[in-house]
Amino acid sequence: MKVKPSPLELKEFVVLDFHYDFNHPEKEISIPELFKEYNYDLDFAIKTSDPALIQIFVKCDVNRGVSEPLPGYSLKVECMGMFSITENQILDSKEEMETLVVNSGVVMTISYMRTFLAGITGHFPLGRILFPSIDLKDLIARKKEQAKAKQEQSGKKKTKKGAK
């Protein structure tokens, strides 16, 4: 089936930061099982300071941020996808734009990050790590809750300043 191009166009994908530590396993272990036990943490942010340029930042930690990392890899990657809306596409609303950026842009940036991790770890001692499938709907819902709480907190601070 012929595909219809998205109005959201990927202009660039860059890795902003990457950090790797190797914790040598002291005993023989099942690598696939080990990778399943890792702590995976993912966050994203969307910046649209220029209406013609949308920047999506993704930060991922694998087997980090825990008191005792498991053997094998501890990884950190921060990346950015840069997108624009094609000029001949007109979006009907702000909500349509937000949905497009989150449902397509965030997903594409995470996919590129996932490909980067698989490619680079393919050269590491225990072989490549495949970032697991994630519940994106849950991630987006929690991100929206976090933004709402931050906005409410910011509003309370402004109210307190105005009351003084």
PDB file of C-alpha atoms in Angstrom:
ATOM      1  CA  MET A   1       0.000   0.000   0.000  1.00  0.00           C
ATOM      2  CA  LYS A   2       1.350   3.425  -0.875  1.00  0.00           C
ATOM      3  CA  VAL A   3       2.192   5.459   2.218  1.00  0.00           C
ATOM      4  CA  LYS A   4       0.994   8.980   2.852  1.00  0.00           C
ATOM      5  CA  PRO A   5       3.802  11.259   4.076  1.00  0.00           C
ATOM      6  CA  SER A   6       3.365  12.702   7.544  1.00  0.00           C
ATOM      7  CA  PRO A   7       3.272  16.464   7.952  1.00  0.00           C
ATOM      8  CA  LEU A   8       5.933  15.966  10.651  1.00  0.00           C
ATOM      9  CA  GLU A   9       9.309  15.715   8.942  1.00  0.00           C
ATOM     10  CA  LEU A  10      12.427  14.420  10.703  1.00  0.00           C
ATOM     11  CA  LYS A  11      15.274  16.818   9.936  1.00  0.00           C
ATOM     12  CA  GLU A  12      18.008  15.381  12.144  1.00  0.00           C
ATOM     13  CA  PHE A  13      18.740  12.896  14.901  1.00  0.00           C
ATOM     14  CA  VAL A  14      21.764  13.442  17.131  1.00  0.00           C
ATOM     15  CA  VAL A  15      23.232  11.761  20.191  1.00  0.00           C
ATOM     16  CA  LEU A  16      24.016  14.502  22.700  1.00  0.00           C
ATOM     17  CA  ASP A  17      25.562  12.352  25.428  1.00  0.00           C
ATOM     18  CA  PHE A  18      26.503   8.716  25.854  1.00  0.00           C
ATOM     19  CA  HIS A  19      28.083   7.000  28.828  1.00  0.00           C
ATOM     20  CA  TYR A  20      29.000   3.346  29.222  1.00  0.00           C
ATOM     21  CA  ASP A  21      30.311   1.322  32.159  1.00  0.00           C
ATOM     22  CA  PHE A  22      30.959  -2.391  32.162  1.00  0.00           C
ATOM     23  CA  ASN A  23      30.537  -4.346  35.388  1.00  0.00           C
ATOM     24  CA  HIS A  24      32.223  -7.673  34.701  1.00  0.00           C
ATOM     25  CA  PRO A  25      30.029 -10.634  35.689  1.00  0.00           C
ATOM     26  CA  GLU A  26      31.780 -12.735  38.342  1.00  0.00           C
ATOM     27  CA  LYS A  27      29.954 -15.917  37.391  1.00  0.00           C
ATOM     28  CA  GLU A  28      28.399 -17.326  34.248  1.00  0.00           C
ATOM     29  CA  ILE A  29      25.018 -15.783  33.591  1.00  0.00           C
ATOM     30  CA  SER A  30      22.266 -15.894  31.006  1.00  0.00           C
ATOM     31  CA  ILE A  31      22.741 -12.653  29.094  1.00  0.00           C
ATOM     32  CA  PRO A  32      19.132 -12.374  27.802  1.00  0.00           C
ATOM     33  CA  GLU A  33      17.782 -12.984  31.310  1.00  0.00           C
ATOM     34  CA  LEU A  34      20.209 -10.451  32.762  1.00  0.00           C
ATOM     35  CA  PHE A  35      19.099  -7.777  30.295  1.00  0.00           C
ATOM     36  CA  LYS A  36      15.440  -8.428  31.249  1.00  0.00           C
ATOM     37  CA  GLU A  37      16.281  -7.680  34.900  1.00  0.00           C
ATOM     38  CA  TYR A  38      17.851  -4.299  34.163  1.00  0.00           C
ATOM     39  CA  ASN A  39      16.241  -1.097  35.356  1.00  0.00           C
ATOM     40  CA  TYR A  40      15.170   0.945  32.303  1.00  0.00           C
ATOM     41  CA  ASP A  41      14.351   4.617  32.815  1.00  0.00           C
ATOM     42  CA  LEU A  42      13.154   6.847  29.981  1.00  0.00           C
ATOM     43  CA  ASP A  43      12.129  10.484  29.857  1.00  0.00           C
ATOM     44  CA  PHE A  44      11.414  12.974  27.100  1.00  0.00           C
ATOM     45  CA  ALA A  45      10.913  16.699  26.636  1.00  0.00           C
ATOM     46  CA  ILE A  46       9.535  18.694  23.732  1.00  0.00           C
ATOM     47  CA  LYS A  47      10.835  22.180  22.893  1.00  0.00           C
ATOM     48  CA  THR A  48       9.166  24.386  20.306  1.00  0.00           C
ATOM     49  CA  SER A  49      10.819  27.790  20.768  1.00  0.00           C
ATOM     50  CA  ASP A  50      10.838  28.253  16.985  1.00  0.00           C
ATOM     51  CA  PRO A  51       7.499  27.306  15.382  1.00  0.00           C
ATOM     52  CA  ALA A  52       9.361  25.939  12.368  1.00  0.00           C
ATOM     53  CA  LEU A  53      11.549  23.655  14.505  1.00  0.00           C
ATOM     54  CA  ILE A  54      10.399  21.067  17.020  1.00  0.00           C
ATOM     55  CA  GLN A  55      13.064  19.487  19.213  1.00  0.00           C
ATOM     56  CA  ILE A  56      12.353  16.249  21.037  1.00  0.00           C
ATOM     57  CA  PHE A  57      14.868  15.244  23.687  1.00  0.00           C
ATOM     58  CA  VAL A  58      14.986  11.668  24.957  1.00  0.00           C
ATOM     59  CA  LYS A  59      17.031  10.550  27.944  1.00  0.00           C
ATOM     60  CA  CYS A  60      17.500   6.890  28.759  1.00  0.00           C
ATOM     61  CA  ASP A  61      19.291   5.142  31.613  1.00  0.00           C
ATOM     62  CA  VAL A  62      19.853   1.402  31.582  1.00  0.00           C
ATOM     63  CA  ASN A  63      20.968  -0.350  34.783  1.00  0.00           C
ATOM     64  CA  ARG A  64      21.752   3.019  36.401  1.00  0.00           C
ATOM     65  CA  GLY A  65      20.344   4.941  39.319  1.00  0.00           C
ATOM     66  CA  VAL A  66      20.251   1.872  41.540  1.00  0.00           C
ATOM     67  CA  SER A  67      22.442   1.283  44.583  1.00  0.00           C
ATOM     68  CA  GLU A  68      23.835  -1.990  43.225  1.00  0.00           C
ATOM     69  CA  PRO A  69      23.870  -2.147  39.406  1.00  0.00           C
ATOM     70  CA  LEU A  70      23.584  -5.623  37.963  1.00  0.00           C
ATOM     71  CA  PRO A  71      26.585  -7.078  36.139  1.00  0.00           C
ATOM     72  CA  GLY A  72      27.073  -6.117  32.520  1.00  0.00           C
ATOM     73  CA  TYR A  73      26.258  -2.715  31.119  1.00  0.00           C
ATOM     74  CA  SER A  74      25.327   0.573  32.737  1.00  0.00           C
ATOM     75  CA  LEU A  75      24.288   2.927  29.956  1.00  0.00           C
ATOM     76  CA  LYS A  76      23.167   6.507  29.618  1.00  0.00           C
ATOM     77  CA  VAL A  77      22.114   8.073  26.345  1.00  0.00           C
ATOM     78  CA  GLU A  78      20.659  11.493  25.645  1.00  0.00           C
ATOM     79  CA  CYS A  79      19.519  12.244  22.130  1.00  0.00           C
ATOM     80  CA  MET A  80      17.478  14.731  20.177  1.00  0.00           C
ATOM     81  CA  GLY A  81      15.238  14.504  17.163  1.00  0.00           C
ATOM     82  CA  MET A  82      14.671  17.717  15.215  1.00  0.00           C
ATOM     83  CA  PHE A  83      11.430  17.973  13.281  1.00  0.00           C
ATOM     84  CA  SER A  84       9.515  20.468  11.209  1.00  0.00           C
ATOM     85  CA  ILE A  85       6.005  20.636   9.851  1.00  0.00           C
ATOM     86  CA  THR A  86       6.026  20.551   6.067  1.00  0.00           C
ATOM     87  CA  GLU A  87       4.915  23.877   4.630  1.00  0.00           C
ATOM     88  CA  ASN A  88       2.108  22.470   2.515  1.00  0.00           C
ATOM     89  CA  GLN A  89       0.450  20.822   5.525  1.00  0.00           C
ATOM     90  CA  ILE A  90      -1.996  22.802   7.630  1.00  0.00           C
ATOM     91  CA  LEU A  91      -2.985  21.361  10.972  1.00  0.00           C
ATOM     92  CA  ASP A  92      -6.503  22.067  12.224  1.00  0.00           C
ATOM     93  CA  SER A  93      -5.710  22.700  15.876  1.00  0.00           C
ATOM     94  CA  LYS A  94      -3.116  22.901  18.616  1.00  0.00           C
ATOM     95  CA  GLU A  95      -4.361  19.511  19.853  1.00  0.00           C
ATOM     96  CA  GLU A  96      -3.773  17.970  16.420  1.00  0.00           C
ATOM     97  CA  MET A  97      -0.230  19.361  16.440  1.00  0.00           C
ATOM     98  CA  GLU A  98       0.411  18.040  19.972  1.00  0.00           C
ATOM     99  CA  THR A  99      -0.932  14.608  19.055  1.00  0.00           C
ATOM    100  CA  LEU A 100       1.234  14.485  15.937  1.00  0.00           C
ATOM    101  CA  VAL A 101       4.387  15.520  17.814  1.00  0.00           C
ATOM    102  CA  VAL A 102       3.829  13.105  20.703  1.00  0.00           C
ATOM    103  CA  ASN A 103       2.476  10.125  18.766  1.00  0.00           C
ATOM    104  CA  SER A 104       4.923  10.396  15.872  1.00  0.00           C
ATOM    105  CA  GLY A 105       7.867  12.565  16.916  1.00  0.00           C
ATOM    106  CA  VAL A 106       8.454  11.045  20.346  1.00  0.00           C
ATOM    107  CA  VAL A 107       8.008   7.535  18.956  1.00  0.00           C
ATOM    108  CA  MET A 108      10.498   8.201  16.126  1.00  0.00           C
ATOM    109  CA  THR A 109      13.075   9.685  18.492  1.00  0.00           C
ATOM    110  CA  ILE A 110      12.763   6.717  20.872  1.00  0.00           C
ATOM    111  CA  SER A 111      13.084   4.336  17.909  1.00  0.00           C
ATOM    112  CA  TYR A 112      16.275   6.023  16.728  1.00  0.00           C
ATOM    113  CA  MET A 113      17.635   5.902  20.297  1.00  0.00           C
ATOM    114  CA  ARG A 114      16.742   2.210  20.476  1.00  0.00           C
ATOM    115  CA  THR A 115      18.583   1.587  17.180  1.00  0.00           C
ATOM    116  CA  PHE A 116      21.622   3.525  18.433  1.00  0.00           C
ATOM    117  CA  LEU A 117      21.774   1.423  21.628  1.00  0.00           C
ATOM    118  CA  ALA A 118      21.450  -1.856  19.726  1.00  0.00           C
ATOM    119  CA  GLY A 119      24.106  -0.820  17.220  1.00  0.00           C
ATOM    120  CA  ILE A 120      26.701   0.414  19.664  1.00  0.00           C
ATOM    121  CA  THR A 121      26.253  -2.369  22.225  1.00  0.00           C
ATOM    122  CA  GLY A 122      26.618  -4.890  19.418  1.00  0.00           C
ATOM    123  CA  HIS A 123      30.352  -4.156  19.701  1.00  0.00           C
ATOM    124  CA  PHE A 124      30.446  -4.626  23.491  1.00  0.00           C
ATOM    125  CA  PRO A 125      31.532  -7.779  25.393  1.00  0.00           C
ATOM    126  CA  LEU A 126      28.043  -9.162  26.170  1.00  0.00           C
ATOM    127  CA  GLY A 127      26.553  -8.321  22.795  1.00  0.00           C
ATOM    128  CA  ARG A 128      23.764  -5.997  21.852  1.00  0.00           C
ATOM    129  CA  ILE A 129      21.038  -4.918  24.163  1.00  0.00           C
ATOM    130  CA  LEU A 130      17.569  -4.461  22.752  1.00  0.00           C
ATOM    131  CA  PHE A 131      15.693  -1.738  24.589  1.00  0.00           C
ATOM    132  CA  PRO A 132      12.428  -3.414  25.610  1.00  0.00           C
ATOM    133  CA  SER A 133       9.016  -2.554  24.258  1.00  0.00           C
ATOM    134  CA  ILE A 134       7.370   0.098  26.376  1.00  0.00           C
ATOM    135  CA  ASP A 135       3.829   1.175  27.162  1.00  0.00           C
ATOM    136  CA  LEU A 136       4.015   4.533  25.419  1.00  0.00           C
ATOM    137  CA  LYS A 137       0.444   5.423  26.342  1.00  0.00           C
ATOM    138  CA  ASP A 138       1.362   5.084  30.032  1.00  0.00           C
ATOM    139  CA  LEU A 139       4.605   7.053  29.579  1.00  0.00           C
ATOM    140  CA  ILE A 140       2.760   9.916  27.868  1.00  0.00           C
ATOM    141  CA  ALA A 141      -0.014   9.936  30.492  1.00  0.00           C
ATOM    142  CA  ARG A 142       2.527  10.110  33.340  1.00  0.00           C
ATOM    143  CA  LYS A 143       4.442  12.852  31.509  1.00  0.00           C
ATOM    144  CA  LYS A 144       1.225  14.892  31.155  1.00  0.00           C
ATOM    145  CA  GLU A 145       0.459  14.403  34.875  1.00  0.00           C
ATOM    146  CA  GLN A 146       3.992  15.528  35.725  1.00  0.00           C
ATOM    147  CA  ALA A 147       3.659  18.651  33.545  1.00  0.00           C
ATOM    148  CA  LYS A 148       0.253  19.463  35.065  1.00  0.00           C
ATOM    149  CA  ALA A 149       1.620  19.127  38.615  1.00  0.00           C
ATOM    150  CA  LYS A 150       4.601  21.316  37.718  1.00  0.00           C
ATOM    151  CA  GLN A 151       2.289  23.940  36.203  1.00  0.00           C
ATOM    152  CA  GLU A 152       0.050  23.893  39.299  1.00  0.00           C
ATOM    153  CA  GLN A 153       3.113  24.217  41.550  1.00  0.00           C
ATOM    154  CA  SER A 154       4.362  27.127  39.447  1.00  0.00           C
ATOM    155  CA  GLY A 155       0.946  28.799  39.730  1.00  0.00           C
ATOM    156  CA  LYS A 156       1.023  28.459  43.528  1.00  0.00           C
ATOM    157  CA  LYS A 157       4.456  30.117  43.674  1.00  0.00           C
ATOM    158  CA  LYS A 158       3.238  33.030  41.529  1.00  0.00           C
ATOM    159  CA  THR A 159       0.157  33.427  43.749  1.00  0.00           C
ATOM    160  CA  LYS A 160       2.326  33.552  46.883  1.00  0.00           C
ATOM    161  CA  LYS A 161       4.611  36.177  45.296  1.00  0.00           C
ATOM    162  CA  GLY A 162       1.620  38.286  44.269  1.00  0.00           C
ATOM    163  CA  ALA A 163       0.127  38.100  47.784  1.00  0.00           C
ATOM    164  CA  LYS A 164       3.224  39.619  49.425  1.00  0.00           C
TER     165      LYS A 164
END
